[in-house]
Amino acid sequence: MNTSVATVCLSGGLVEKLHACAVAGFDGVEIMDADLVAAPESPEEIRALCDRLGLRIEMFQPFRDAEGVDDTTFADNLRRASAKFDVMERLGTDLMLLCSNAGTATTGDEDVLVRQLGAFADLAAERGIRVAYEALAWGRHVDDYRDAWRLVERADRPNLGICLDSFHILSRGHDPADIERIPGEKILFLQLADAPALDMDVLQWSRHHRLFPGEGDFDLTGFLGHVLRAGYTGPLSLEVFNDTFRQTDVVRTAAHARRSLTWLADRTAAANGWSEPRIPAPKEARGVDFVEVAGSDLHEIDQLLGQLGFAFRGLHQSKPVRLWSAGTARIILNEQVRAAAPRLSALGLTVDDARSAAARASALGADPVFRRTYRGEVELRAVASPDGTEVYWNDRDPEESWIREFSGGEARAAFAGTIDHVNVSYPWQEFDEAVLFMSSVVGLGAEPPADVPGPRGLVRSQVMRSRDGVVRLPMNLAPPTAPVPHRHIAVRVDDAIAVARGAQERGLRFLPIPANYYDDVQARFALDDDVLGALKELGLLYDRDGDGEFIHFYTPTFGGLFLEIVERRGGYDGYGAPNAPVRLSAQRQVA
């Protein structure tokens, strides 16, 4: 699989972009005309740099508004094209992207379009240049790839073919199945982009909201399958216009982009029964092995866990690390870091084959994690997610493996719990990358996103989960000007009221909930007076739907972290979303 990326996808100057593409492992690039125009380096210097970096310049793009015009205008367009052909020769590339006319076209007469496309291709042929004609979704007369192919076929020039762009095809709802009617050798280039399903002007949708494969709602697996079955043998190239990606770190974004292509190629091969690329299949998480909290002083978290009723399992035999547990809910406190504020630092998952899970992560470009392990200690395989949070895989019984490295504690907790979900949050520029990481590397599926009102605007919530719901990662994105929401660990119990009473007796004070909340709960659900009284007395929150009930409460926040105790009754499968604004407001009041 040869891979490519358009320089328009990345931030910075052209030289920075090229270096980042090489570091990420791309085979080639599409040079954007605007990037070259703004670069202080000459085309010859850019060509030499690409040679040194091992990057092939796959295509120069775009040339706009050429066809469908009067003869005088077309003659001037050929003059413009000739000048750009000069630049291409200096760059050392022989493929130009020609977009369908979206601005100056005055006629949609096919005879005129065919004649002018042929003349354009003939001029390019004199210079040994091929032309890939692309139907823009907002083209004035040509906005469908099938129309573009019909014009190319009629023009009948050996150096003229088409460029297929997933956004231009799928955003308009065009059926990609007809791609298989096009001879593979006439598909000169393929550009890939995902996007969220939005109801808006297609040009603005394209310019600002494209995403890398795996982050949006397009069926790119099906789309790519059609292209490859048609016989296309060129590179898989990304062309993603996105305001976020053009502001974020160029090296990190390039790595993110490269991962998305590997994921897409792997998904497409698996869907079609092809043998390439050979990446280990995703290993579905069977459960949460542990959650780790890191900080230089975590004694407040020790006190919190003890008051909740967790059992202290002891100290690690060789590291300043402590273990607390309640049933299979295991929380590790790691004081091997300098940062004082507690933070969620790692997530451990149980899988059937940890070696294979780690191999897949490596194939997708995830950075491996090294932790010093002494003789007799279990070495868990791990990688770092884009924000640095580490993901570990374990295929052994923890009680018979790594838990034996802790001693000096007790095994009996006040209750038996499990990790219900781990709520993580991201700044605006990291959110899409995190979603792709969790889906491609960790193998979690994405539920439809939801918006939760908060004191600083709407918080977008995207839940990533295993198919059976045993592993759940609600991911929160705050408004751009708001602080990043706190992360938290939710522990599921059989009786949240009993756990709350015990914790209160041990001195724990929960997040204060206003009396107005309980008036609203009673108005909505007409609860029994004893149940409502218990909720008010203990500061618990309540939700109900057609499948069941949900009772939960929150601890105080330490640094950027807090805990939640949850009880699910019946088939309730949500997260108490109606209560989130109350929680966010209460946390803001006590901050």
XYZ file of C-alpha atoms in Angstrom:
591
model
C 0.000 0.000 0.000
C 1.467 3.328 -1.116
C 0.285 6.291 0.923
C 0.156 9.995 0.251
C -1.200 13.146 1.856
C -2.009 16.593 0.507
C 0.092 19.293 2.116
C -3.108 21.291 2.678
C -3.972 18.869 5.500
C -1.185 20.103 7.749
C -0.108 23.251 9.575
C 3.092 25.202 9.039
C 5.254 25.963 6.047
C 5.874 23.568 3.175
C 9.263 22.392 4.435
C 7.828 21.655 7.900
C 4.987 19.722 6.324
C 7.299 17.605 4.191
C 9.505 16.691 7.140
C 6.424 15.705 9.170
C 5.116 13.547 6.317
C 8.415 11.703 6.123
C 8.541 11.129 9.890
C 4.977 9.768 9.788
C 5.970 7.237 7.124
C 4.105 8.538 4.081
C 5.422 7.434 0.693
C 4.401 10.580 -1.150
C 2.672 13.944 -1.058
C 0.345 16.079 -3.097
C 1.908 19.531 -3.346
C -0.727 22.225 -2.921
C -0.150 25.167 -5.237
C -0.810 27.674 -2.432
C 1.803 25.992 -0.206
C 4.428 26.251 -2.934
C 3.568 29.853 -3.780
C 4.056 30.862 -0.123
C 7.314 28.910 0.279
C 10.667 30.726 0.111
C 12.251 27.599 -1.371
C 12.325 27.121 -5.149
C 10.597 24.180 -6.821
C 14.053 22.664 -7.371
C 14.816 22.896 -3.646
C 11.478 21.314 -2.750
C 12.157 18.521 -5.222
C 15.602 17.914 -3.742
C 14.201 17.902 -0.213
C 11.558 15.335 -1.158
C 14.255 13.173 -2.704
C 16.302 13.315 0.510
C 13.254 12.526 2.626
C 12.189 9.629 0.413
C 8.923 11.314 -0.592
C 7.515 11.069 -4.087
C 5.628 14.127 -5.335
C 2.544 12.281 -6.514
C 0.554 15.211 -7.819
C 0.493 18.997 -8.153
C -2.876 20.500 -7.362
C -5.227 22.146 -8.073
C -5.819 23.825 -11.423
C -9.237 25.473 -11.333
C -11.875 26.896 -13.676
C -10.434 25.738 -17.000
C -13.334 24.314 -19.049
C -16.846 25.430 -19.968
C -15.771 28.951 -20.959
C -15.647 31.050 -24.129
C -12.710 30.629 -26.503
C -10.915 33.810 -25.410
C -11.054 32.819 -21.742
C -10.011 29.274 -22.565
C -6.962 30.503 -24.458
C -5.914 32.417 -21.337
C -6.554 29.320 -19.231
C -4.155 27.360 -21.436
C -1.579 30.087 -20.895
C -2.020 29.731 -17.126
C -1.759 25.970 -17.434
C 1.461 26.194 -19.422
C 3.035 28.253 -16.643
C 2.014 25.666 -14.077
C 3.382 22.882 -16.274
C 6.728 24.673 -16.046
C 6.492 24.529 -12.254
C 5.623 20.836 -12.358
C 8.665 20.058 -14.472
C 10.825 21.855 -11.927
C 9.179 19.874 -9.116
C 9.615 16.606 -10.968
C 5.997 15.480 -10.995
C 3.898 14.530 -14.014
C 0.324 14.544 -12.652
C -1.940 17.600 -12.348
C -5.336 17.742 -10.664
C -7.876 19.595 -12.804
C -11.050 20.497 -10.866
C -14.361 20.944 -12.636
C -15.169 24.604 -13.171
C -17.001 26.040 -10.166
C -16.535 29.729 -10.819
C -16.229 30.946 -14.393
C -18.094 28.359 -16.451
C -20.636 29.854 -18.841
C -21.808 26.680 -20.562
C -22.528 23.083 -19.724
C -22.587 22.028 -23.372
C -20.857 18.647 -23.360
C -19.370 19.126 -26.809
C -17.630 22.290 -25.590
C -16.480 20.603 -22.368
C -15.091 17.613 -24.259
C -13.303 19.770 -26.807
C -11.697 21.948 -24.116
C -10.699 19.009 -21.919
C -9.075 17.402 -24.953
C -7.174 20.583 -25.788
C -6.019 20.926 -22.185
C -4.804 17.318 -22.168
C -3.026 17.796 -25.524
C -1.082 20.769 -24.156
C -0.132 18.733 -21.090
C 0.931 15.775 -23.273
C 3.471 17.975 -25.040
C 5.202 18.277 -21.661
C 4.777 14.615 -20.635
C 2.116 15.517 -18.080
C -1.029 13.583 -17.169
C -4.278 15.285 -16.149
C -6.681 13.915 -13.512
C -10.116 15.531 -13.929
C -12.193 15.786 -10.741
C -15.892 16.577 -10.360
C -16.223 19.053 -7.488
C -19.373 18.610 -5.426
C -20.138 22.283 -6.086
C -19.041 22.328 -9.728
C -21.186 24.663 -11.828
C -22.010 22.116 -14.516
C -19.995 18.996 -13.558
C -20.568 17.861 -9.959
C -20.899 14.075 -10.380
C -17.961 11.719 -10.924
C -20.028 9.803 -13.495
C -20.404 12.945 -15.605
C -16.676 13.605 -15.265
C -15.905 10.089 -16.463
C -18.264 10.426 -19.429
C -16.471 13.621 -20.516
C -13.041 12.033 -20.076
C -14.134 8.973 -22.018
C -15.437 11.124 -24.869
C -12.292 13.283 -24.951
C -10.306 10.050 -25.336
C -6.767 11.203 -24.582
C -4.205 8.715 -23.240
C -2.932 11.211 -20.636
C -6.416 12.229 -19.426
C -8.185 10.363 -16.635
C -10.168 11.120 -13.552
C -9.485 11.771 -9.890
C -11.950 10.274 -7.440
C -12.500 12.133 -4.163
C -14.582 10.435 -1.485
C -15.916 13.721 -0.132
C -17.167 15.009 -3.475
C -18.924 11.696 -4.141
C -20.324 10.770 -0.735
C -21.316 14.271 0.368
C -23.690 14.473 -2.587
C -25.081 11.012 -1.912
C -23.832 9.665 -5.248
C -23.686 5.875 -5.507
C -20.011 4.839 -5.552
C -20.832 1.409 -7.040
C -20.528 2.800 -10.580
C -16.832 3.418 -9.923
C -16.345 -0.234 -10.831
C -17.453 0.579 -14.384
C -14.393 2.795 -14.865
C -11.209 1.096 -16.142
C -8.641 1.095 -13.368
C -5.937 2.619 -15.565
C -8.148 5.689 -16.150
C -8.460 6.375 -12.413
C -5.307 8.428 -12.161
C -5.621 9.423 -8.521
C -7.659 8.787 -5.371
C -8.275 11.295 -2.588
C -9.835 10.216 0.696
C -11.594 12.182 3.419
C -14.229 11.389 6.010
C -16.780 13.877 7.361
C -19.563 14.141 9.927
C -23.129 13.995 8.650
C -24.091 17.685 8.468
C -26.944 19.537 6.829
C -25.151 22.582 5.448
C -23.730 24.175 2.323
C -21.502 21.561 0.715
C -18.650 24.008 0.020
C -18.467 25.114 3.658
C -18.824 21.495 4.747
C -15.871 20.582 2.562
C -13.610 23.502 3.466
C -13.984 23.291 7.240
C -15.330 19.925 8.385
C -13.534 17.111 6.596
C -11.974 14.483 8.843
C -9.457 11.691 8.532
C -10.860 8.208 7.790
C -12.552 6.639 10.776
C -13.568 9.914 12.394
C -16.761 10.717 10.508
C -19.908 9.128 9.136
C -18.919 8.206 5.560
C -18.702 4.557 4.519
C -15.096 4.805 3.391
C -14.566 1.053 3.671
C -17.243 0.444 1.046
C -16.031 3.362 -1.062
C -12.416 2.185 -1.136
C -13.555 -1.343 -1.919
C -15.262 -0.099 -5.105
C -12.146 1.828 -6.181
C -9.794 -1.094 -5.655
C -12.121 -3.555 -7.376
C -12.119 -1.200 -10.369
C -8.397 -1.904 -10.668
C -6.906 1.282 -9.203
C -3.248 0.747 -8.296
C -2.119 4.246 -7.308
C -1.547 5.639 -3.827
C -4.185 6.101 -1.165
C -4.014 9.836 -0.559
C -5.626 12.079 2.040
C -7.096 15.468 1.207
C -8.633 16.844 4.376
C -9.583 20.490 4.755
C -10.071 21.071 8.477
C -9.484 24.197 10.559
C -8.318 22.165 13.557
C -5.700 20.098 11.745
C -4.239 23.229 10.164
C -3.593 24.693 13.623
C -2.258 21.695 15.524
C 1.249 20.272 15.785
C 2.301 19.210 12.304
C 4.245 16.085 13.329
C 1.450 14.801 15.526
C -1.203 15.497 12.884
C 0.830 13.737 10.183
C 1.151 10.653 12.405
C -2.583 10.830 13.085
C -3.251 11.018 9.332
C -1.001 8.072 8.569
C -2.720 5.952 11.225
C -6.083 6.688 9.643
C -4.945 5.346 6.259
C -3.544 2.183 7.769
C -6.801 1.640 9.648
C -8.879 2.199 6.500
C -6.784 -0.124 4.350
C -6.961 -2.809 7.023
C -10.743 -2.462 7.384
C -11.232 -2.584 3.622
C -9.040 -5.654 3.229
C -10.876 -7.438 6.022
C -14.280 -6.547 4.557
C -13.303 -7.978 1.166
C -11.316 -11.006 2.307
C -8.054 -9.650 0.905
C -4.712 -10.585 2.415
C -3.130 -7.131 2.377
C -2.343 -5.195 4.453
C -1.520 -7.752 7.105
C -2.265 -6.146 10.440
C -3.284 -8.230 13.452
C -7.049 -8.178 13.857
C -8.381 -5.999 16.676
C -8.586 -7.753 20.022
C -11.854 -6.896 21.691
C -11.472 -5.802 25.285
C -13.047 -8.273 27.712
C -13.000 -5.884 30.652
C -11.111 -3.190 32.528
C -8.066 -4.663 34.255
C -7.191 -1.505 36.193
C -7.236 2.257 36.124
C -4.116 4.154 37.150
C -3.914 7.575 38.776
C -0.546 9.348 38.829
C 0.796 12.243 40.901
C 3.676 13.087 43.209
C 1.450 13.026 46.316
C -1.699 10.926 46.188
C -2.516 10.624 49.876
C -5.795 12.503 49.416
C -6.803 9.846 46.877
C -5.779 7.142 49.384
C -8.103 8.745 51.941
C -10.910 9.064 49.380
C -10.706 5.398 48.365
C -10.619 4.282 51.987
C -13.681 6.372 52.842
C -15.553 4.975 49.841
C -14.900 1.451 51.104
C -12.138 0.225 48.797
C -9.659 -2.241 50.274
C -5.994 -1.273 50.411
C -4.187 -4.187 48.740
C -0.672 -3.027 49.548
C 2.524 -1.530 48.168
C 4.330 -2.663 45.051
C 7.451 -4.680 45.736
C 9.807 -2.400 43.803
C 8.051 0.889 42.979
C 6.258 3.717 44.860
C 2.916 2.370 43.662
C -0.162 1.347 45.686
C -3.206 -0.773 44.828
C -6.806 -0.347 45.991
C -9.639 -2.630 44.957
C -13.311 -3.371 45.431
C -14.308 -6.527 43.621
C -12.795 -6.247 40.143
C -12.609 -2.446 40.348
C -8.852 -1.941 40.730
C -7.264 1.504 41.052
C -3.489 1.901 41.045
C -1.891 4.991 42.592
C 1.460 5.775 40.988
C 3.738 8.336 42.652
C 6.597 7.992 40.168
C 5.782 11.329 38.518
C 6.656 14.914 39.410
C 3.294 16.550 38.736
C 1.515 17.156 42.027
C -2.090 17.196 40.749
C -3.623 13.716 40.419
C -4.390 12.706 36.855
C -5.751 9.693 35.046
C -2.542 8.219 33.646
C -3.306 4.707 32.390
C -6.035 2.261 31.512
C -5.516 -1.491 31.650
C -7.661 -3.801 29.521
C -8.070 -7.552 29.573
C -7.904 -9.246 26.153
C -7.485 -12.766 24.821
C -4.092 -12.058 23.210
C -2.059 -9.153 24.583
C 0.846 -9.729 22.201
C -1.423 -9.446 19.152
C -3.156 -6.338 20.549
C 0.210 -4.645 21.028
C 1.375 -5.709 17.561
C -1.708 -4.123 15.996
C -1.103 -0.921 17.949
C 2.484 -0.832 16.701
C 1.348 -1.381 13.097
C -0.972 1.605 13.504
C 1.878 3.822 14.635
C 1.140 3.975 18.362
C 4.176 4.757 20.524
C 5.223 1.866 22.785
C 5.489 2.498 26.530
C 8.532 1.410 28.514
C 8.344 0.805 32.235
C 11.170 -0.709 34.222
C 10.355 -4.273 35.194
C 12.463 -6.304 37.578
C 13.040 -10.061 37.639
C 9.896 -11.950 38.553
C 7.566 -9.058 37.725
C 4.917 -9.188 35.032
C 5.607 -7.048 31.980
C 2.355 -5.727 30.544
C 2.342 -4.581 26.928
C 1.359 -0.944 26.475
C 1.250 2.040 24.144
C 0.686 5.737 24.685
C -2.458 7.365 23.355
C -2.049 10.737 21.610
C -2.510 12.714 24.850
C -0.046 10.511 26.741
C -2.554 8.361 28.617
C -1.180 4.816 28.505
C -3.163 1.749 27.438
C -2.106 -1.661 28.766
C -3.195 -5.137 27.681
C -3.271 -8.204 29.917
C -4.259 -11.750 28.934
C -3.642 -13.356 32.329
C -5.608 -13.514 35.556
C -4.497 -10.374 37.442
C -4.920 -12.082 40.822
C -2.443 -14.712 39.684
C -0.040 -12.356 37.938
C 0.616 -8.661 38.576
C -1.485 -8.293 41.761
C 0.949 -10.688 43.493
C 3.553 -7.924 43.254
C 1.603 -5.938 45.896
C 1.720 -6.833 49.573
C 0.963 -5.460 53.019
C -2.739 -4.823 52.537
C -6.018 -6.671 52.789
C -8.342 -8.199 50.214
C -11.741 -7.411 51.787
C -13.565 -4.249 50.639
C -16.845 -2.821 51.943
C -18.561 -3.673 48.664
C -17.958 -5.531 45.404
C -17.635 -3.245 42.396
C -16.569 -3.139 38.781
C -15.280 -0.323 36.597
C -18.468 0.841 34.857
C -16.851 3.500 32.692
C -13.896 5.847 32.545
C -14.806 9.351 31.465
C -12.034 11.152 29.587
C -11.956 14.673 28.192
C -9.963 16.553 25.587
C -9.343 20.056 24.290
C -10.905 20.827 20.911
C -7.739 20.179 18.925
C -7.236 16.630 20.251
C -10.739 15.201 20.214
C -10.960 13.712 16.696
C -7.509 12.174 17.027
C -8.523 10.533 20.311
C -11.684 9.080 18.756
C -9.658 7.528 15.936
C -7.094 6.123 18.382
C -9.732 4.471 20.531
C -11.488 2.954 17.526
C -8.459 1.852 15.512
C -5.935 0.894 18.192
C -8.130 -0.069 21.140
C -10.931 -1.497 18.991
C -13.859 0.332 20.578
C -16.964 1.338 18.646
C -18.428 4.836 18.618
C -21.979 5.584 19.673
C -23.817 8.614 18.254
C -22.536 11.821 19.890
C -24.683 13.939 22.185
C -24.501 17.508 23.487
C -24.688 18.132 27.236
C -25.428 21.670 28.531
C -22.781 23.061 30.857
C -22.104 26.386 32.601
C -19.651 27.353 29.832
C -21.634 26.087 26.832
C -22.437 22.736 25.268
C -20.124 19.809 26.028
C -19.993 17.239 23.251
C -20.038 13.657 24.524
C -18.932 10.715 22.386
C -19.124 7.283 24.008
C -16.633 4.658 22.834
C -17.442 1.121 23.981
C -16.876 -2.555 23.389
C -19.697 -4.404 21.667
C -20.908 -5.938 24.941
C -20.605 -2.665 26.844
C -18.136 -4.103 29.356
C -15.647 -1.383 28.450
C -17.060 2.144 28.143
C -15.165 5.361 27.520
C -17.353 8.468 27.397
C -15.204 11.170 25.754
C -16.020 14.828 26.378
C -15.166 17.853 24.263
C -15.646 21.256 25.853
C -16.345 24.495 23.967
C -13.089 26.047 22.646
C -12.946 28.822 25.263
C -13.953 26.651 28.231
C -11.572 24.658 30.434
C -11.210 20.964 29.701
C -13.723 18.985 31.809
C -12.399 16.870 34.653
C -11.868 13.171 34.035
C -13.400 10.587 36.290
C -13.628 6.897 37.149
C -17.112 5.425 37.572
C -17.459 2.316 39.738
C -20.595 0.211 39.437
C -22.086 -1.254 42.619
C -25.190 -3.261 43.511
C -26.498 -0.756 46.084
C -25.399 2.850 45.649
C -27.452 4.001 48.658
C -25.692 1.539 50.981
C -22.263 2.489 49.590
C -23.100 6.171 50.065
C -24.216 5.625 53.684
C -21.054 3.719 54.484
C -18.851 6.356 52.871
C -20.664 9.111 54.718
C -20.146 7.300 58.028
C -16.438 7.087 57.208
C -16.333 10.862 56.795
C -16.633 11.346 53.025
C -18.556 14.392 51.846
C -20.010 14.183 48.341
C -20.444 16.839 45.714
C -23.189 19.159 47.047
C -26.409 18.972 45.023
C -28.893 21.906 45.162
C -32.389 21.411 46.603
C -33.885 22.628 43.324
C -32.614 19.472 41.683
C -34.718 17.249 43.920
C -37.821 19.347 43.294
C -37.276 18.712 39.587
C -36.638 14.980 40.103
C -39.886 14.651 42.008
C -41.782 16.565 39.330
C -40.396 14.318 36.614
C -40.560 10.914 38.269
C -42.989 11.131 41.239
C -40.698 9.053 43.465
C -41.709 7.387 46.690
C -41.116 9.762 49.611
C -38.625 7.388 51.261
C -36.596 7.081 48.057
C -36.597 10.842 47.497
C -35.643 11.401 51.126
C -32.658 9.066 50.818
C -31.503 10.800 47.665
C -31.705 14.229 49.308
C -30.090 13.084 52.541
C -27.075 11.559 50.805
C -26.753 13.904 47.820
C -27.491 11.213 45.250
C -28.718 11.756 41.689
C -31.389 9.810 39.855
C -32.478 9.046 36.310
C -34.961 6.683 34.736
C -35.941 5.566 31.263
C -38.123 2.874 29.752
C -35.517 0.202 30.521
C -34.555 0.903 34.101
C -33.189 3.261 36.744
C -29.838 4.894 37.500
C -28.627 6.106 40.921
C -25.237 7.758 41.258
C -23.113 10.226 43.224
C -19.847 12.087 42.815
C -16.872 12.583 45.108
C -14.984 15.855 45.486
C -12.473 16.633 42.739
C -8.740 16.383 43.325
C -6.675 18.047 40.643
C -8.479 17.091 37.433
C -9.972 13.843 38.754
C -12.975 12.603 40.710
C -14.833 9.319 41.245
C -18.437 8.390 40.608
C -20.396 5.532 42.172
C -23.204 4.213 39.957
C -25.991 1.664 40.317
C -27.841 0.411 37.248
C -31.257 -1.135 37.748
C -32.994 -3.141 35.062
C -31.723 -2.452 31.561
C -30.662 1.163 32.028
C -27.694 1.687 29.718
C -27.062 5.449 29.846
C -24.914 7.693 32.012
C -27.395 9.989 33.711
C -26.997 12.641 31.015
C -29.879 14.815 32.332
C -27.889 15.180 35.572
C -24.649 16.268 33.889
C -25.501 20.016 33.887
C -26.182 19.821 37.637
C -22.864 18.075 38.221
C -20.907 20.506 36.053
C -22.480 23.504 37.769
C -21.869 22.065 41.245
C -18.228 21.351 40.434
C -17.815 24.899 39.181
C -19.305 26.252 42.421
C -16.853 24.366 44.653
C -13.787 24.861 42.450
